[in-house]
CSV table of C-alpha atoms in Angstrom, one decimal:
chain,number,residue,atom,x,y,z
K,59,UNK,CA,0.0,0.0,0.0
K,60,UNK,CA,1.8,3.4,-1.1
K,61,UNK,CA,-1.2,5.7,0.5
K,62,UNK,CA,-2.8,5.0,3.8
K,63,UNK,CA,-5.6,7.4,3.0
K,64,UNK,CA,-7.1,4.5,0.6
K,65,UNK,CA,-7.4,2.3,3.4
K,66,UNK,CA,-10.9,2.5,5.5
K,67,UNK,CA,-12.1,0.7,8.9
K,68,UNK,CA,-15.5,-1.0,8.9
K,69,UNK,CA,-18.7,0.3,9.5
K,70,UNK,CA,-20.4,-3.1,9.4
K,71,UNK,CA,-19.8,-6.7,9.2
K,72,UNK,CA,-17.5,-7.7,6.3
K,73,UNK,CA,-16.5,-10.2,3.9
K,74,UNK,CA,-12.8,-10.9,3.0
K,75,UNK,CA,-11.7,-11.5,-1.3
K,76,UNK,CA,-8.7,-13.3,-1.8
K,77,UNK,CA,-7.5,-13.5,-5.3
K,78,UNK,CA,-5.1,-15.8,-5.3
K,79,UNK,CA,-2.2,-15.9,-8.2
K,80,UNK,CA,1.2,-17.3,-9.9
K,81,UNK,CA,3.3,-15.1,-8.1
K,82,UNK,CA,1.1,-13.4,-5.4
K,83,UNK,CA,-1.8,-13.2,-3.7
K,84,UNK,CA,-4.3,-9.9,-3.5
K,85,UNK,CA,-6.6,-9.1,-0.9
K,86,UNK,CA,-9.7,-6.9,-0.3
K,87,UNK,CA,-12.5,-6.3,2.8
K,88,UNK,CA,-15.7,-5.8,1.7
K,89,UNK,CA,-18.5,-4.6,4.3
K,90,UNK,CA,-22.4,-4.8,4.5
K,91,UNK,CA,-22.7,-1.5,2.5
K,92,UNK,CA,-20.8,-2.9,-0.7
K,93,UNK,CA,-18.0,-0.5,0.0
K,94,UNK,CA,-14.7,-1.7,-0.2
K,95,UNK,CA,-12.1,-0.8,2.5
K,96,UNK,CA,-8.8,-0.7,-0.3
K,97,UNK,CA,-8.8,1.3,-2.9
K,98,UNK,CA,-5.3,-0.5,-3.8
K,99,UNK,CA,-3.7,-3.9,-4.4
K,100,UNK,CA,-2.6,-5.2,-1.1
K,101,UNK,CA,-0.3,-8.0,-1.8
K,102,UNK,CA,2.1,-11.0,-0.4
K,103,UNK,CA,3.8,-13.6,-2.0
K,104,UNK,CA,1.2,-16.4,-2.8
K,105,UNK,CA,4.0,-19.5,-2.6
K,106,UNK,CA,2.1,-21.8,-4.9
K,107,UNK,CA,5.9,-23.7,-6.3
K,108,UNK,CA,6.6,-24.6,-2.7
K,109,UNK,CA,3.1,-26.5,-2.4
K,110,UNK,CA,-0.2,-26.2,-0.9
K,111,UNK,CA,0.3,-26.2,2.3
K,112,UNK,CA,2.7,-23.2,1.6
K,113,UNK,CA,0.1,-21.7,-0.3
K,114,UNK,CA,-2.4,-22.5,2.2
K,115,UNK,CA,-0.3,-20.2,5.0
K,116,UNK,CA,0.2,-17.5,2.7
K,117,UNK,CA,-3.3,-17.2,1.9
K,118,UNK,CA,-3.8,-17.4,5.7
K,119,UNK,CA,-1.2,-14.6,6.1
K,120,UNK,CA,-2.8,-12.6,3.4
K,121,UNK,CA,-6.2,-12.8,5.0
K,122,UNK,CA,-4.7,-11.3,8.5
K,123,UNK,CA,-2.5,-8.8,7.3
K,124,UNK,CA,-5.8,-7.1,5.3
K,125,UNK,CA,-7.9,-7.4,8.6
K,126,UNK,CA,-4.5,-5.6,10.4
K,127,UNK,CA,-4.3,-3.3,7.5
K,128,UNK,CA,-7.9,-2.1,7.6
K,129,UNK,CA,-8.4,-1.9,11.5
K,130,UNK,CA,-11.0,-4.7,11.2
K,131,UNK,CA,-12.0,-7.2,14.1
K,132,UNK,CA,-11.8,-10.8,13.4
K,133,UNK,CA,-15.3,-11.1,14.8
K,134,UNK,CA,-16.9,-8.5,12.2
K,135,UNK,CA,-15.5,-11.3,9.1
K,136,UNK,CA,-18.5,-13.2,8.1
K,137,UNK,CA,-17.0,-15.4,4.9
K,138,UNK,CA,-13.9,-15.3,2.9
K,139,UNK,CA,-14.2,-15.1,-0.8
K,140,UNK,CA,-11.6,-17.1,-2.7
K,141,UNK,CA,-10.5,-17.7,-6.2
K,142,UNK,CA,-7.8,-19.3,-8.1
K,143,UNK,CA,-6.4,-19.6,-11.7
K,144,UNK,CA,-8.6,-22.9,-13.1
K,145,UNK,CA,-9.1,-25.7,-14.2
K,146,UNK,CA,-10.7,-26.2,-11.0
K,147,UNK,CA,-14.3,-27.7,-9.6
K,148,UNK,CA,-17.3,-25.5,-8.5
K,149,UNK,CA,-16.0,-26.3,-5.2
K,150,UNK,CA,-12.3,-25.4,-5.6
K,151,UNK,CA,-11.1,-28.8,-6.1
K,152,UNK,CA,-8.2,-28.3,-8.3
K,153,UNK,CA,-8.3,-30.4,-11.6
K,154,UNK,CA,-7.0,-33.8,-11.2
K,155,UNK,CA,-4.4,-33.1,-14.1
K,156,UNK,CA,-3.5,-30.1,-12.6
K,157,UNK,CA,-3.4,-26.5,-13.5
K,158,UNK,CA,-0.9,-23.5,-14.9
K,159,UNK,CA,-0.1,-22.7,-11.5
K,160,UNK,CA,-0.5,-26.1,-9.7
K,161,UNK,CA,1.7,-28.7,-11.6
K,162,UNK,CA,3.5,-30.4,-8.8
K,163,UNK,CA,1.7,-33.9,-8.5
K,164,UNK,CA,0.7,-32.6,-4.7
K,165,UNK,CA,-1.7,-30.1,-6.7
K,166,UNK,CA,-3.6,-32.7,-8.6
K,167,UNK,CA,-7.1,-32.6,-7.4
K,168,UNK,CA,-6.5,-30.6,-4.0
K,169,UNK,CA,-9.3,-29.0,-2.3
K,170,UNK,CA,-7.7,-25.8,-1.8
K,171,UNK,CA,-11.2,-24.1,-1.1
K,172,UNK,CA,-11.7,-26.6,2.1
K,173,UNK,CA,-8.5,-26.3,3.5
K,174,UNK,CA,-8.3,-22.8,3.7
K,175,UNK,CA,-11.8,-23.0,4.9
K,176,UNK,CA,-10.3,-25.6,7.6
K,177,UNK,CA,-7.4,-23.2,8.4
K,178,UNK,CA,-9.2,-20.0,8.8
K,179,UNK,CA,-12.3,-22.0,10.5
K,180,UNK,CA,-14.6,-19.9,8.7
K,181,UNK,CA,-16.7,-20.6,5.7
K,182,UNK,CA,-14.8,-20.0,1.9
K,183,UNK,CA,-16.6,-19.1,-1.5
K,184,UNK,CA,-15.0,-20.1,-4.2
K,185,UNK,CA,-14.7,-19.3,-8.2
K,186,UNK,CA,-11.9,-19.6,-10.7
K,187,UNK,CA,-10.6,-15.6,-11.3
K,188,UNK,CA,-12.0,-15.7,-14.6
K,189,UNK,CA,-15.6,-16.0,-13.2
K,190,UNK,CA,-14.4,-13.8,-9.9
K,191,UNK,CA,-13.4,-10.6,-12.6
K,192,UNK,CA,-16.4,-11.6,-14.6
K,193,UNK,CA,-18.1,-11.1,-11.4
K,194,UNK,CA,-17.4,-8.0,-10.2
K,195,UNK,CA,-17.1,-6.2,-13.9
K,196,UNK,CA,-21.1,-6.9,-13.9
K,197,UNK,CA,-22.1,-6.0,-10.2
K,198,UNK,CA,-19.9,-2.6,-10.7
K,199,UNK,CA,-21.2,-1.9,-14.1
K,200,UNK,CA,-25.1,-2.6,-12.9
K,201,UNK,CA,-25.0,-1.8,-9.3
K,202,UNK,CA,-28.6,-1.9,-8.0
K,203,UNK,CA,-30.3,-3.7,-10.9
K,204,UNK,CA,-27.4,-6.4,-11.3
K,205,UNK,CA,-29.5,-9.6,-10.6
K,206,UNK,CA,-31.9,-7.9,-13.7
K,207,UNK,CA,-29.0,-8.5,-16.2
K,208,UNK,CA,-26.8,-10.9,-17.8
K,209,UNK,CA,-23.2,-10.5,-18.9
K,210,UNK,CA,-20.0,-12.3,-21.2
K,211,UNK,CA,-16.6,-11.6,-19.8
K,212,UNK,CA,-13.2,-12.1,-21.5
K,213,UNK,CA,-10.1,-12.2,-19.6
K,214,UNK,CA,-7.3,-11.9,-21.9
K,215,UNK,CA,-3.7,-13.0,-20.0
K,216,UNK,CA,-1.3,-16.4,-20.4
K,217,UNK,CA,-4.3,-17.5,-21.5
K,218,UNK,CA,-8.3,-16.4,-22.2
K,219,UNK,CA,-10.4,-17.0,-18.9
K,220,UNK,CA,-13.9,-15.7,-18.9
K,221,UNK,CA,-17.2,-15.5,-17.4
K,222,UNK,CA,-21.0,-16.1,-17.7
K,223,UNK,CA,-23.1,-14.1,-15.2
K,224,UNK,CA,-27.0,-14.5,-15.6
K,225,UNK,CA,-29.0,-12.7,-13.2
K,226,UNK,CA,-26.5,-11.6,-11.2
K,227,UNK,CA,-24.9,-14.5,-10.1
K,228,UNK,CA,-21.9,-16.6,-11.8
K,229,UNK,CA,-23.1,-19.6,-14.6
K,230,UNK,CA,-20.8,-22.3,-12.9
K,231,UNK,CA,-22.0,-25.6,-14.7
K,232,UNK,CA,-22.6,-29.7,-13.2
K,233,UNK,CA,-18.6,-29.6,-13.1
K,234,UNK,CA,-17.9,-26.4,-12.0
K,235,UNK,CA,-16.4,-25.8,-15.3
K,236,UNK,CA,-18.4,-23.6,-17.9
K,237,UNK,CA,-17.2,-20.1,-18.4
K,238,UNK,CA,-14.3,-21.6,-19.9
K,239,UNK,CA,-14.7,-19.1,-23.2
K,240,UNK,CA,-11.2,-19.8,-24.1
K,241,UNK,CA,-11.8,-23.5,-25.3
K,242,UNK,CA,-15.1,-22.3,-27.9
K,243,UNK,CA,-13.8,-22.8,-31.3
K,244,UNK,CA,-14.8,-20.0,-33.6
K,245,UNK,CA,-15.1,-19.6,-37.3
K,246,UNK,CA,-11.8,-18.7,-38.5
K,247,UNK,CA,-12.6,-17.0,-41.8
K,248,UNK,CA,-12.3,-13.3,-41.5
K,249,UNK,CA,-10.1,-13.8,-38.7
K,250,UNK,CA,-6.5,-15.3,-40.3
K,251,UNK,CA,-4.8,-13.9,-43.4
K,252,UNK,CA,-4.9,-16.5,-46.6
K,253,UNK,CA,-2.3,-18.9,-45.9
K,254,UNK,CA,-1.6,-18.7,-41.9
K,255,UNK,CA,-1.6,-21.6,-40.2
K,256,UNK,CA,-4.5,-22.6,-38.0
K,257,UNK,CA,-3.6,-21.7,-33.9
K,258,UNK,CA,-3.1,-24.8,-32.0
K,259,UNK,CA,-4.0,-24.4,-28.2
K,260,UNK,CA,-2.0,-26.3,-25.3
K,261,UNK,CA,-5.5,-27.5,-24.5
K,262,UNK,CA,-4.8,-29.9,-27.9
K,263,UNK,CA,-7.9,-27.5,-29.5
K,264,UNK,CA,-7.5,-26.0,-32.9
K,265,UNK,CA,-8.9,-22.6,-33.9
K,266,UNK,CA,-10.0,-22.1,-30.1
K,267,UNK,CA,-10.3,-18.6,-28.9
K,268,UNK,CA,-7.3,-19.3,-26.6
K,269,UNK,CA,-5.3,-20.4,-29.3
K,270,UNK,CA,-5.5,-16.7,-30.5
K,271,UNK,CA,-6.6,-14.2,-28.0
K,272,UNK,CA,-3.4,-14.9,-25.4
K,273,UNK,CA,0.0,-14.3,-24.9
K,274,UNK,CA,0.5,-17.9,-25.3
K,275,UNK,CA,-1.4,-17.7,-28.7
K,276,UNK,CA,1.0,-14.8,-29.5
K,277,UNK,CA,4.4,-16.7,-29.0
K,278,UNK,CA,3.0,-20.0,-30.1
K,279,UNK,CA,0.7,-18.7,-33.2
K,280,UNK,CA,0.5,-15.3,-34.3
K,281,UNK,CA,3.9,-13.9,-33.7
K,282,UNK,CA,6.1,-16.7,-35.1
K,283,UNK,CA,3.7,-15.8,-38.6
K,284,UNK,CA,3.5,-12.4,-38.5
K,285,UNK,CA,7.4,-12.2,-37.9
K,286,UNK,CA,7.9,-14.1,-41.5
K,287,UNK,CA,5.6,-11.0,-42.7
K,288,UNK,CA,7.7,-8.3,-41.2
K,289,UNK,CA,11.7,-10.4,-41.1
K,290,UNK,CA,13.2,-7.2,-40.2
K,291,UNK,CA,11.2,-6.1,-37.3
K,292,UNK,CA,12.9,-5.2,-33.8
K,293,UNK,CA,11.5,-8.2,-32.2
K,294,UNK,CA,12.5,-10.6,-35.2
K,295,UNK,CA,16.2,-10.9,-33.0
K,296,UNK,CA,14.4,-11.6,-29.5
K,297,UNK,CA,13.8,-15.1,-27.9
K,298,UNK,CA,10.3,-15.7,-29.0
K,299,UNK,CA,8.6,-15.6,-25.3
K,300,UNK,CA,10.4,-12.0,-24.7
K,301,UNK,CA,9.1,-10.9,-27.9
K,302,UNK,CA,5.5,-12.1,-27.0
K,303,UNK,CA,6.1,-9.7,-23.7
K,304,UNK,CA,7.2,-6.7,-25.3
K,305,UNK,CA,4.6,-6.8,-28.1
K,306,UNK,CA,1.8,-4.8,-26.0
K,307,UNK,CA,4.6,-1.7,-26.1
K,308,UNK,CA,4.5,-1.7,-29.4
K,309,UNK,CA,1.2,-2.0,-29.8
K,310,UNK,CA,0.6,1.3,-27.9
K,311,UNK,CA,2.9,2.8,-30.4
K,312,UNK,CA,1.1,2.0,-33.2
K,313,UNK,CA,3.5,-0.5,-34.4
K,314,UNK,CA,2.6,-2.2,-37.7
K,315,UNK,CA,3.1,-5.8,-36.8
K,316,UNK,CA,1.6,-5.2,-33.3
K,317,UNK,CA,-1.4,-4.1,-34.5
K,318,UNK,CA,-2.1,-6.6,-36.9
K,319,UNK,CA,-1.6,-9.6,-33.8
K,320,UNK,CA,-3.8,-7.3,-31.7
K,321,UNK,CA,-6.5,-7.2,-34.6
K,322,UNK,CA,-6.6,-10.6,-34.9
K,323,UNK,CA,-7.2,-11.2,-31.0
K,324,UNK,CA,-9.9,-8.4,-31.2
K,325,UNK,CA,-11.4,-10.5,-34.3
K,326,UNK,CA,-11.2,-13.6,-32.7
K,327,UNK,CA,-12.9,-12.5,-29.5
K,328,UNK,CA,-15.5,-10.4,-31.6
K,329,UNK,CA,-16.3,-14.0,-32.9
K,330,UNK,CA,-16.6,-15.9,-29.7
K,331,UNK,CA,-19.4,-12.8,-28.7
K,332,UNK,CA,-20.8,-13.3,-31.5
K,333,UNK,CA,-21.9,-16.4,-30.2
K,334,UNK,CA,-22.4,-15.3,-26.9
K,335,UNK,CA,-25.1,-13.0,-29.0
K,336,UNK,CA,-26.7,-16.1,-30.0
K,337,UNK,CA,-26.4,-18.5,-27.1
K,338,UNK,CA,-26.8,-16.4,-23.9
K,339,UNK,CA,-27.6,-12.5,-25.3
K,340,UNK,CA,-26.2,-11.0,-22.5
K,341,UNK,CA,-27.0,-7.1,-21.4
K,342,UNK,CA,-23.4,-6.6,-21.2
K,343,UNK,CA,-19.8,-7.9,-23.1
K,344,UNK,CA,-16.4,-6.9,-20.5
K,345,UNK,CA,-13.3,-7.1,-21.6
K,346,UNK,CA,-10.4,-7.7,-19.3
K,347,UNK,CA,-6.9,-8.8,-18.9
K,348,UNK,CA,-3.7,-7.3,-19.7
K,349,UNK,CA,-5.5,-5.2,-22.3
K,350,UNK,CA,-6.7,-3.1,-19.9
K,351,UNK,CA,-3.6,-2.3,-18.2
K,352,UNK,CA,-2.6,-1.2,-22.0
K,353,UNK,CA,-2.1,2.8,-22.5
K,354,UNK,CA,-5.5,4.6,-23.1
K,355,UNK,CA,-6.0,4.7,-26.5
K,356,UNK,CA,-4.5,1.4,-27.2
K,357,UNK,CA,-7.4,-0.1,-24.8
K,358,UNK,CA,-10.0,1.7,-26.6
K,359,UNK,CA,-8.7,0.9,-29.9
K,360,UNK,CA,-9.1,-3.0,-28.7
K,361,UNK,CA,-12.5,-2.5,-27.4
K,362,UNK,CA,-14.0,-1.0,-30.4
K,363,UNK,CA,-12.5,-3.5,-32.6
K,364,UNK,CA,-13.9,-6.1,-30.8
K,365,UNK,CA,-17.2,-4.3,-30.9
K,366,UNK,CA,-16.8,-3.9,-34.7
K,367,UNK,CA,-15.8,-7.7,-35.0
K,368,UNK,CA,-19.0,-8.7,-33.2
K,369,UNK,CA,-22.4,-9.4,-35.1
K,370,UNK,CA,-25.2,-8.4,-33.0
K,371,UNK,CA,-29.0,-8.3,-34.2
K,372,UNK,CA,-30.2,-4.5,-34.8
K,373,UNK,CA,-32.3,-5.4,-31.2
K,374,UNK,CA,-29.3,-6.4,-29.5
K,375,UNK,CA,-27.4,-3.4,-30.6
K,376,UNK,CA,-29.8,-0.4,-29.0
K,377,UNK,CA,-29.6,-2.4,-25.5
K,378,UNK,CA,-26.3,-4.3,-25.7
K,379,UNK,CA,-23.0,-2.5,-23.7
K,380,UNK,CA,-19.4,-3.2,-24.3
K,381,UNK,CA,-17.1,-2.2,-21.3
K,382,UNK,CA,-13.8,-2.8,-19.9
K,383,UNK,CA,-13.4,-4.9,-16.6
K,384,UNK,CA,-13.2,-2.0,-13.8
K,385,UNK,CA,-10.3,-1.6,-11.6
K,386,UNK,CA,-7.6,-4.1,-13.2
K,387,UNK,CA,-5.7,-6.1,-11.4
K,388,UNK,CA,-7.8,-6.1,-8.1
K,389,UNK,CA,-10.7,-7.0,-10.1
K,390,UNK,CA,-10.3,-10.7,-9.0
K,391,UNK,CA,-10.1,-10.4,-5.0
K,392,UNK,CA,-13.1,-7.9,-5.1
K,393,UNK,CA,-15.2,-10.2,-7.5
K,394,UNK,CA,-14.1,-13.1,-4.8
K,395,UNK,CA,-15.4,-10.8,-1.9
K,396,UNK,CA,-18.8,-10.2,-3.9
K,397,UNK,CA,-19.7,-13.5,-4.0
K,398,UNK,CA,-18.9,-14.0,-0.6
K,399,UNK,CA,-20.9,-11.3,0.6
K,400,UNK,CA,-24.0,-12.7,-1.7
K,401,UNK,CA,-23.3,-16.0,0.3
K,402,UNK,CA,-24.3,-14.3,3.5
K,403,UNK,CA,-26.8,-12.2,1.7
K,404,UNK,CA,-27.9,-13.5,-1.0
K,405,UNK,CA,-27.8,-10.5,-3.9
């Protein structure tokens, strides 16, 4: 925390959002009122290569070092919100085959949702950070009348992660799993030049929205072609994964070759809406991700070229929206600490 004017004591009874990560874990208070007591991210080192029951104790640590932070009484916490990276169960069961951040063999199929709820001794929400930023990006943007709307998110990082919200509350699915927009295959046409070779996703998908609309799509796919289309660029002498990194600066720059990769992810998500249009037609479409820690312009440039790239009925168009997810990289622990809070009061 840089200013200690952000940071507000309760008023009420609260709810703790823990957004836990790669590196590190965020966390966030949220009270009965629906304010939050951080306005910034409040972070420790989330641990997750030395194991779960590292990660366990720093998500333990992270909890009490917010209540510290924020003034607030152990006895005013209600429920703790949680989520993870995916592929995990409704119930926070990590996938049996593991996950990006939970290789080791100790990850495979841990309930890291119940045993933080056994450490803590209070009761743990859980949904995958995809659905948590999904989350949030629709109670923020509708406020009062959220449980009257519906809403797509995209969450553009390593890879695409996403979000369903219908009425208000998160689309989960009998395994825990739907939301998972980066899997949808799409029409390709419109999308790839004549002669580029169809994206391959880790999942072992062709033509997937993942396989495209990611940094792993750019240093796997797009960049390795587009680099043969301009052999002279800057980034043609770079290890491919550090030329993946650095393409979002030239992208705000206005760079050529950037923005042709960056047009192709807007197209490719502009497809997968497109049948979110058709399948779910949502009030709302939110876009989030590294995009929206882009400069300004370069943001706004995505957004509309996802707009433009998505086919919506002339209906859907006068009451459809198209919006960035709010409030970056906290978006995750305070979508964590909304649905905890609907747990104890049900929005």
């Amino acid at each position: 925390m840089d200013q200690a004017e952000t940071v507000r004591t309760p008023s009420s009874w609260v709810v703790v959002g823990l957004d836990n990560g790669g590196t590190c874990n965020n966390a966030t208070v949220l009270d009965a009122t629906g304010q939050f007591l951080v306005n910034n991210l409040v972070e420790n080192p989330s641990r997750v290569l030395d194991g779960p029951e590292s990660a366990v104790e720093a998500l333990a640590e992270a909890f009490t070092n917010i209540l510290e932070l924020t003034r607030t009484p152990l006895s005013l916490v209600r429920a703790v919100g949680l989520d993870t990276p995916g592929p995990a169960s409704a119930h926070g069961v990590i996938s049996s085959k593991g996950a990006t951040n939970f290789n080791q063999v100790s990850w495979h199929g841990f309930d890291i949702r119940g045993a933080l709820e056994a450490r803590l001794a209070m009761p743990v929400v859980y949904n995958n950070d995809g659905n948590a930023a999904a989350l949030y990006a629709h109670h923020q943007h509708f406020g009062a009348d959220a449980a009257a709307h519906s809403s797509v998110s995209a969450i553009v990082g390593t890879g695409l992660g996403g979000g369903v919200v219908e009425a208000g509350q998160v689309v989960r699915g009998a395994a825990g799993m739907a939301g998972e927009l980066g899997h949808v295959q799409i029409p390709l046409h419109g999308v790839l030049e004549d002669g580029q070779p169809v994206p391959r996703c880790n999942c072992g998908f062709s033509g997937d929205v993942e396989s495209i609309a990611s940094l792993t799509g750019i240093k796997n796919n797009l960049l390795p072609y587009w680099l043969t289309r301009f052999p002279d660029h800057p980034l043609a002498s770079e290890p491919i994964a550090t030329a993946a990194k650095a393409l979002r600066g030239y992208g705000e720059k206005e760079d050529p070759l950037a923005l042709a990769v960056f047009g192709q992810q807007a197209k490719a998500i502009g497809k997968l809406f497109t049948i979110a249009a058709n399948f779910t037609d949502p009030s709302a479409y939110f876009l989030g991700g590294g995009v929206v820690e882009a400069a300004p312009h370069f943001r706004q440039w995505f957004l509309n070229t996802v707009r433009e790239n998505t086919d919506l009925r002339d209906e859907q168009k006068a009451v459809a929206t198209f919006a960035l997810v709010p409030d970056r990289d906290m978006a995750g622990a305070r979508g964590a600490a909304v649905a905890a809070l609907a747990s104890v009061t049900p929005l």
